[in-house]
Coordinates of C-alpha atoms in Angstrom, one line a residue:
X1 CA 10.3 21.1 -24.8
X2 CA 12.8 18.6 -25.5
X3 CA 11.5 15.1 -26.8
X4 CA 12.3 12.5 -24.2
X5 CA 10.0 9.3 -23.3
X6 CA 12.0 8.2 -21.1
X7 CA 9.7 10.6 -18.4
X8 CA 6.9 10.4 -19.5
X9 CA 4.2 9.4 -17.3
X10 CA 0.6 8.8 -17.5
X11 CA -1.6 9.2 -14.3
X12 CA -5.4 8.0 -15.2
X13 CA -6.2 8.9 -11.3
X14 CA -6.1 12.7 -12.5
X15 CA -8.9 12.3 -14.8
X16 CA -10.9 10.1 -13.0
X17 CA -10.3 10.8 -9.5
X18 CA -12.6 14.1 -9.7
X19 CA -15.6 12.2 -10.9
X20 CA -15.2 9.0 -8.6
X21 CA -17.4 9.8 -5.5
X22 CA -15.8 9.8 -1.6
X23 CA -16.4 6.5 0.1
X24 CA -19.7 7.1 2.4
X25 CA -19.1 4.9 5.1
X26 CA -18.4 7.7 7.5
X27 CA -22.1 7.8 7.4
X28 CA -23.0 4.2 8.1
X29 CA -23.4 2.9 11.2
X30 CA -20.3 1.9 12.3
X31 CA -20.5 -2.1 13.2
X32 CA -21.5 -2.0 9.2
X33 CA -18.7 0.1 8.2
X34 CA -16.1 -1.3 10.0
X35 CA -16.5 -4.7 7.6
X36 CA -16.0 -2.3 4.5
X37 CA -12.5 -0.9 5.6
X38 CA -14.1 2.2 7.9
X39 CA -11.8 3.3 10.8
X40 CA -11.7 6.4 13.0
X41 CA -8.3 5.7 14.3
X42 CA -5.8 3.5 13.1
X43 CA -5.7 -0.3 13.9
X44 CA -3.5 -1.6 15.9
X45 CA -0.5 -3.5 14.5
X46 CA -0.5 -7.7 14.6
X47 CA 2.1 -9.9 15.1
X48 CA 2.9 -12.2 11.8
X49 CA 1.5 -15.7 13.6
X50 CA -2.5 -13.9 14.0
X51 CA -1.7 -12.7 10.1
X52 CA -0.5 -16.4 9.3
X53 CA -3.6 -17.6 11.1
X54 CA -6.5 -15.4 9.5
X55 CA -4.5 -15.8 5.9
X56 CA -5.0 -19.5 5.9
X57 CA -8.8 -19.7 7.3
X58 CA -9.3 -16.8 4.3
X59 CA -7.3 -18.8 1.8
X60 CA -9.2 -22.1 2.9
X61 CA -12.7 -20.4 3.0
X62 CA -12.9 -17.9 -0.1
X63 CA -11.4 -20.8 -2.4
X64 CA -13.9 -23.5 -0.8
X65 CA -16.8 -21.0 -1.8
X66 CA -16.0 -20.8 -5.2
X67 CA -15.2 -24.0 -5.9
X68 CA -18.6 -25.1 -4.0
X69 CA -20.7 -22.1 -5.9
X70 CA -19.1 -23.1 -9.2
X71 CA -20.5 -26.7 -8.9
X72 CA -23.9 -25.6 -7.6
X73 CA -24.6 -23.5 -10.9
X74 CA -26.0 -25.5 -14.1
X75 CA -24.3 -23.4 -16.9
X76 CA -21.1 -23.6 -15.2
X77 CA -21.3 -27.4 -15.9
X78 CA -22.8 -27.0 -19.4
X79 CA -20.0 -25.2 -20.3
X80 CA -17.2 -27.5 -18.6
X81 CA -15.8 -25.1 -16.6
X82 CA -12.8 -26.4 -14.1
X83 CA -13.7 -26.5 -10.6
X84 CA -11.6 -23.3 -10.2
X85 CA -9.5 -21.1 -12.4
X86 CA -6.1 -21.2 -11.5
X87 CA -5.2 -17.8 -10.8
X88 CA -7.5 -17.6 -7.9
X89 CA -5.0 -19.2 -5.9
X90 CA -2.6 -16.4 -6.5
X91 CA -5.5 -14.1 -5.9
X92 CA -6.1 -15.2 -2.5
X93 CA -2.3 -15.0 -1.3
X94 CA -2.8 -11.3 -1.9
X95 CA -6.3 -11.2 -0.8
X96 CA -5.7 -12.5 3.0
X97 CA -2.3 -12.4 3.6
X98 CA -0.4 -9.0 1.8
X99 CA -3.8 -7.3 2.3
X100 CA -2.2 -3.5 2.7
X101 CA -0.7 -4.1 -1.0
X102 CA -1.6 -1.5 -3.5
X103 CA -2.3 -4.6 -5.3
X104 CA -5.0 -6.4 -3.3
X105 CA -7.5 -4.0 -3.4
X106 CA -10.9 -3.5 -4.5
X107 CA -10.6 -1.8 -7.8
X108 CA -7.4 -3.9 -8.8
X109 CA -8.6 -7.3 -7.7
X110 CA -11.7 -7.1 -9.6
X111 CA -11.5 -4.5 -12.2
X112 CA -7.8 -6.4 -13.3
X113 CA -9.6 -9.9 -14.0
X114 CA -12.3 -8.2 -16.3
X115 CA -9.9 -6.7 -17.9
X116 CA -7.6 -9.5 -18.0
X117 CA -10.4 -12.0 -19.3
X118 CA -11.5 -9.8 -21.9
X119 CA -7.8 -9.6 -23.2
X120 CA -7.2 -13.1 -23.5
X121 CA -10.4 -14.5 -24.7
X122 CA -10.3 -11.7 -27.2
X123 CA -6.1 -13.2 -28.6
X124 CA -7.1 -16.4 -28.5
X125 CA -10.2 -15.9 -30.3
X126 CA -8.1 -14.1 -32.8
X127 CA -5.7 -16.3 -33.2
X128 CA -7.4 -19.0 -33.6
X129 CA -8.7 -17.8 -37.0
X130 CA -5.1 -18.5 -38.7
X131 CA -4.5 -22.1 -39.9
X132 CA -1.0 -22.8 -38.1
X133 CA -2.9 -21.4 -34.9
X134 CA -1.6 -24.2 -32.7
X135 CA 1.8 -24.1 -33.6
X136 CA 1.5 -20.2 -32.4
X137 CA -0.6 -21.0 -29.2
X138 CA 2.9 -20.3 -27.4
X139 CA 2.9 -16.9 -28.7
X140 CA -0.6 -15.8 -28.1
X141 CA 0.1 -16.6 -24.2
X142 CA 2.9 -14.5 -23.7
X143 CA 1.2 -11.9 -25.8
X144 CA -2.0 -11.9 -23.8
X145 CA -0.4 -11.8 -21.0
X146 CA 2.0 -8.6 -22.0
X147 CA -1.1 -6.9 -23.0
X148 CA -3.0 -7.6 -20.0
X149 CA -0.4 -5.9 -17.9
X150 CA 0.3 -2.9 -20.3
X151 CA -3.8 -1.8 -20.0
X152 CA -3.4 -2.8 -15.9
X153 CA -1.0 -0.3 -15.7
X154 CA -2.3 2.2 -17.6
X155 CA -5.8 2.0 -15.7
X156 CA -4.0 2.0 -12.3
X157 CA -5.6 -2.0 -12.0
X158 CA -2.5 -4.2 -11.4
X159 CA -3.0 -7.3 -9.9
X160 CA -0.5 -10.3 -10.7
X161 CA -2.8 -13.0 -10.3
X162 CA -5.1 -11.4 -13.5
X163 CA -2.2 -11.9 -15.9
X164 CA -2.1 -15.6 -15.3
X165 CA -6.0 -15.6 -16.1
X166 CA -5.2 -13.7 -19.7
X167 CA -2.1 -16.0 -20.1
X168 CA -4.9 -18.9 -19.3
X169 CA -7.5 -17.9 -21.4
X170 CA -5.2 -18.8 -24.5
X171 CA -2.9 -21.5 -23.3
X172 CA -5.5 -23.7 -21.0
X173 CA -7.7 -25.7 -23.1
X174 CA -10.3 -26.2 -20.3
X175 CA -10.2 -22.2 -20.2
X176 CA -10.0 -21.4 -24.2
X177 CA -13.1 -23.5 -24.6
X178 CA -14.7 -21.6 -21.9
X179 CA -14.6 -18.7 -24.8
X180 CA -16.5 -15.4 -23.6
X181 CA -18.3 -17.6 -21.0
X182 CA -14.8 -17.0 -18.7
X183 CA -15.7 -13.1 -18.3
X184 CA -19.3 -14.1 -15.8
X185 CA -16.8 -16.8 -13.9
X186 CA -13.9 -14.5 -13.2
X187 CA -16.4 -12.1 -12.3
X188 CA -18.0 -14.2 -10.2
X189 CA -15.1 -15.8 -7.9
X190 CA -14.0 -11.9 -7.8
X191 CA -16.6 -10.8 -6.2
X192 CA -17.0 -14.1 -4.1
X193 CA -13.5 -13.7 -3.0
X194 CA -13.8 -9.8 -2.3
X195 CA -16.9 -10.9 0.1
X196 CA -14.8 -13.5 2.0
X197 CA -11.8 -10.8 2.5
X198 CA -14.4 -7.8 3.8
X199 CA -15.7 -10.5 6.3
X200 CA -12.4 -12.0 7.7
X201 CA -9.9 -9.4 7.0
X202 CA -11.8 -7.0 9.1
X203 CA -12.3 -8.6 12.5
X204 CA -8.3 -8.2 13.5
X205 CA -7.1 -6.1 10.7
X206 CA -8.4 -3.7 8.0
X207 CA -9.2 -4.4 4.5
X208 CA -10.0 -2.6 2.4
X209 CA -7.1 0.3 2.8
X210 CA -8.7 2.4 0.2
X211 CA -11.7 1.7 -2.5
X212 CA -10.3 3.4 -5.5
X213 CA -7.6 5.3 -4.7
X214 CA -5.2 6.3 -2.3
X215 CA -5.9 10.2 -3.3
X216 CA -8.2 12.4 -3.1
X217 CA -11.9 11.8 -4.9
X218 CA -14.7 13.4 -5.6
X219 CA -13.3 17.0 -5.9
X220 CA -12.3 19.1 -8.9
X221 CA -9.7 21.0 -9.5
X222 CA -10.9 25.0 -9.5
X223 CA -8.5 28.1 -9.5
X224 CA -7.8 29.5 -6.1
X225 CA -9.4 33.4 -5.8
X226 CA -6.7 36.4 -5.0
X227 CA -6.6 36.3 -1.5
X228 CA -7.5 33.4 -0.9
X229 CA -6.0 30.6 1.7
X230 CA -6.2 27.2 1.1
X231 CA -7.8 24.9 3.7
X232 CA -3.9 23.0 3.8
X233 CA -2.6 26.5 4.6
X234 CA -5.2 27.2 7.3
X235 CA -5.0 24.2 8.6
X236 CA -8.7 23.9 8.7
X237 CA -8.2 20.3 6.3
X238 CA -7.5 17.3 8.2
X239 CA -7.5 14.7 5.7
X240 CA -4.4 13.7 3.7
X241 CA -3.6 15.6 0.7
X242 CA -0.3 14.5 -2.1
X243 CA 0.2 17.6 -4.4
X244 CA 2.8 17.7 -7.1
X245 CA 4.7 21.0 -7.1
X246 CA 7.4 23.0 -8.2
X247 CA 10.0 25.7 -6.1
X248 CA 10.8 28.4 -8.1
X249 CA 12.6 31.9 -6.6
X250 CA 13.6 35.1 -8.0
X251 CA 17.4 35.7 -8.2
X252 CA 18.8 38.7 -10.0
X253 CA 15.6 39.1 -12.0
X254 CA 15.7 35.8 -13.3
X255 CA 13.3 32.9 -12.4
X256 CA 15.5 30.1 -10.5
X257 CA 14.5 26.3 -9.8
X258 CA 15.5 25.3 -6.5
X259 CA 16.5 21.7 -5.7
X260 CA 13.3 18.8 -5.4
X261 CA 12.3 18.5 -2.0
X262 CA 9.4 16.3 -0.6
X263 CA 7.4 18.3 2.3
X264 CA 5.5 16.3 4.3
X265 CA 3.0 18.6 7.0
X266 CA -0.1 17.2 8.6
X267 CA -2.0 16.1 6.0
X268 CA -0.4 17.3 3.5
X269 CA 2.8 16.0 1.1
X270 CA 4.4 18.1 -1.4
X271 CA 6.0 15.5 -3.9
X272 CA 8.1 17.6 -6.9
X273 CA 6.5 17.0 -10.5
X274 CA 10.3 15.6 -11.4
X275 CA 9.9 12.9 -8.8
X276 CA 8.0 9.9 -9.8
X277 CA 6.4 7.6 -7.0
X278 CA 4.2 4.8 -6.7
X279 CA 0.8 3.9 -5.5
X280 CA 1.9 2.4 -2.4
X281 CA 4.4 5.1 -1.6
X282 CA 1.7 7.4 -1.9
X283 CA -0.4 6.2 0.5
X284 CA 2.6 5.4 3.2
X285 CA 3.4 9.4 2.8
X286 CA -0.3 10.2 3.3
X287 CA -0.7 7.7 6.4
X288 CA 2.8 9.1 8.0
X289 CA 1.6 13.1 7.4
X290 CA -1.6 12.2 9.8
X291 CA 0.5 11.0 12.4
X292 CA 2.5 14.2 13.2

């Protein structure tokens, strides 16, 4: 094989997806599923003004609640946090108002600030062990923040907002003092601000679109039998499926490889392993295969 990074590409979805169990709330009862993203059918579309609306009572409310919880609770005061970290304001934007982004849900909007927090504290902790550490204080925040972006993307967790918190946690005084002690808060106004969005965002619209992953979960790859049809082929499977593949044919005893094509049937896309694509183009092919 000829040595080219330019295409390579790292998925972590095809090693985790398998093990990451299938969202249950099929098996809830509804009025308590439909507030954690559940829908038979799809909803119907808004106009922008109702979007405008429920984006600024979201906005209002999830940032009110943390600022209010984060005053109510000793240790936050003991250790001088500031009434809100800053990047929760970015947060929200995403949260209630581009709440079909790839980016706004679950697994990035929480997973990202862990990861993000743990980044940051951990630069500025180290450089604050060399004498001139101020005079490099510029560096470490672009650093942080460049690192904290590399690991979201590689763990399929990008979310803006969390590489202002790592860029924070090094150039903000009121944050570096906050040391390891910013990991519980981030946490905490995630999962505040997650609560808000499940409430709101799901009385005229949906949220989330997807827990984990647009793709399939909770099933492992295993080598089809001779004989054997797959549920795509019979048309028994009506969920949506993305499967990377390749067209070959025979021609004059040689193996030939036709041109990439994407095939998109009911529940089903063929994407060809040359063609890369996002996580949000993923999940506008799967949503478009279940409406034919």
């Amino acid at each position: 094989m000829p040595f080219n990074p330019s295409k390579w590409h790292f998925d972590i979805d095809e090693y985790l997806n398998p093990w990451i169990p299938p969202a249950p709330w099929k098996y809830v009862p509804y009025p308590i599923a439909h507030f954690f993203g559940y829908r038979p059918n799809h909803p119907r579309p808004l106009g922008n003004i109702a979007i405008i609306f429920w984006a600024f009572i979201g906005i209002l409310s999830s940032l009110t609640i943390i600022e209010l919880v984060g005053r109510a609770i000793p240790s936050f005061e003991e250790h001088g946090t500031p009434m809100i970290i800053g990047s929760f304001g970015a947060a929200a934007v995403l949260e209630f108002y581009a709440i079909e982004s790839p980016l706004a849900q679950p697994r990035n909007a929480i997973l990202s600030q862990i990861f993000a927090s743990i980044i940051g504290v951990g630069i500025s902790k180290l450089f604050a062990l060399g004498p001139v550490s101020r005079d490099l204080t510029w560096l470490g925040g672009s650093l942080s923040c460049a690192c904290a972006t590399a690991f979201m993307a590689l763990t399929g967790t990008v979310h803006p907002p969390a590489g202002a918190t790592a860029m924070l946690a090094v150039v903000d005084k009121a944050v570096v003092n906050l040391g390891w002690f910013l990991l519980p808060v981030m946490i905490l106004g995630s999962v505040l601000m997650q609560s808000v969005a499940l409430l709101l965002n799901n009385i005229q619209r949906r949220f989330p679109v997807y827990w984990w992953t647009p793709g399939e979960v909770g099933r492992r790859k295993m080598q089809p039998q001779a004989g054997e049809k797959s549920n795509s082929e019979s048309g028994s499977d009506t969920s949506s499926k993305l499967e990377i593949t390749r067209t070959r044919n025979l021609e004059e005893g040689r193996v030939v490889e036709e041109e990439s094509k994407v095939v998109i049937r009911r529940g089903l896309v063929l994407i060809p392993e040359d063609v890369y694509i996002s996580a949000e183009e993923k999940t506008y092919l799967e949503e478009l295969s279940l409406r034919l």
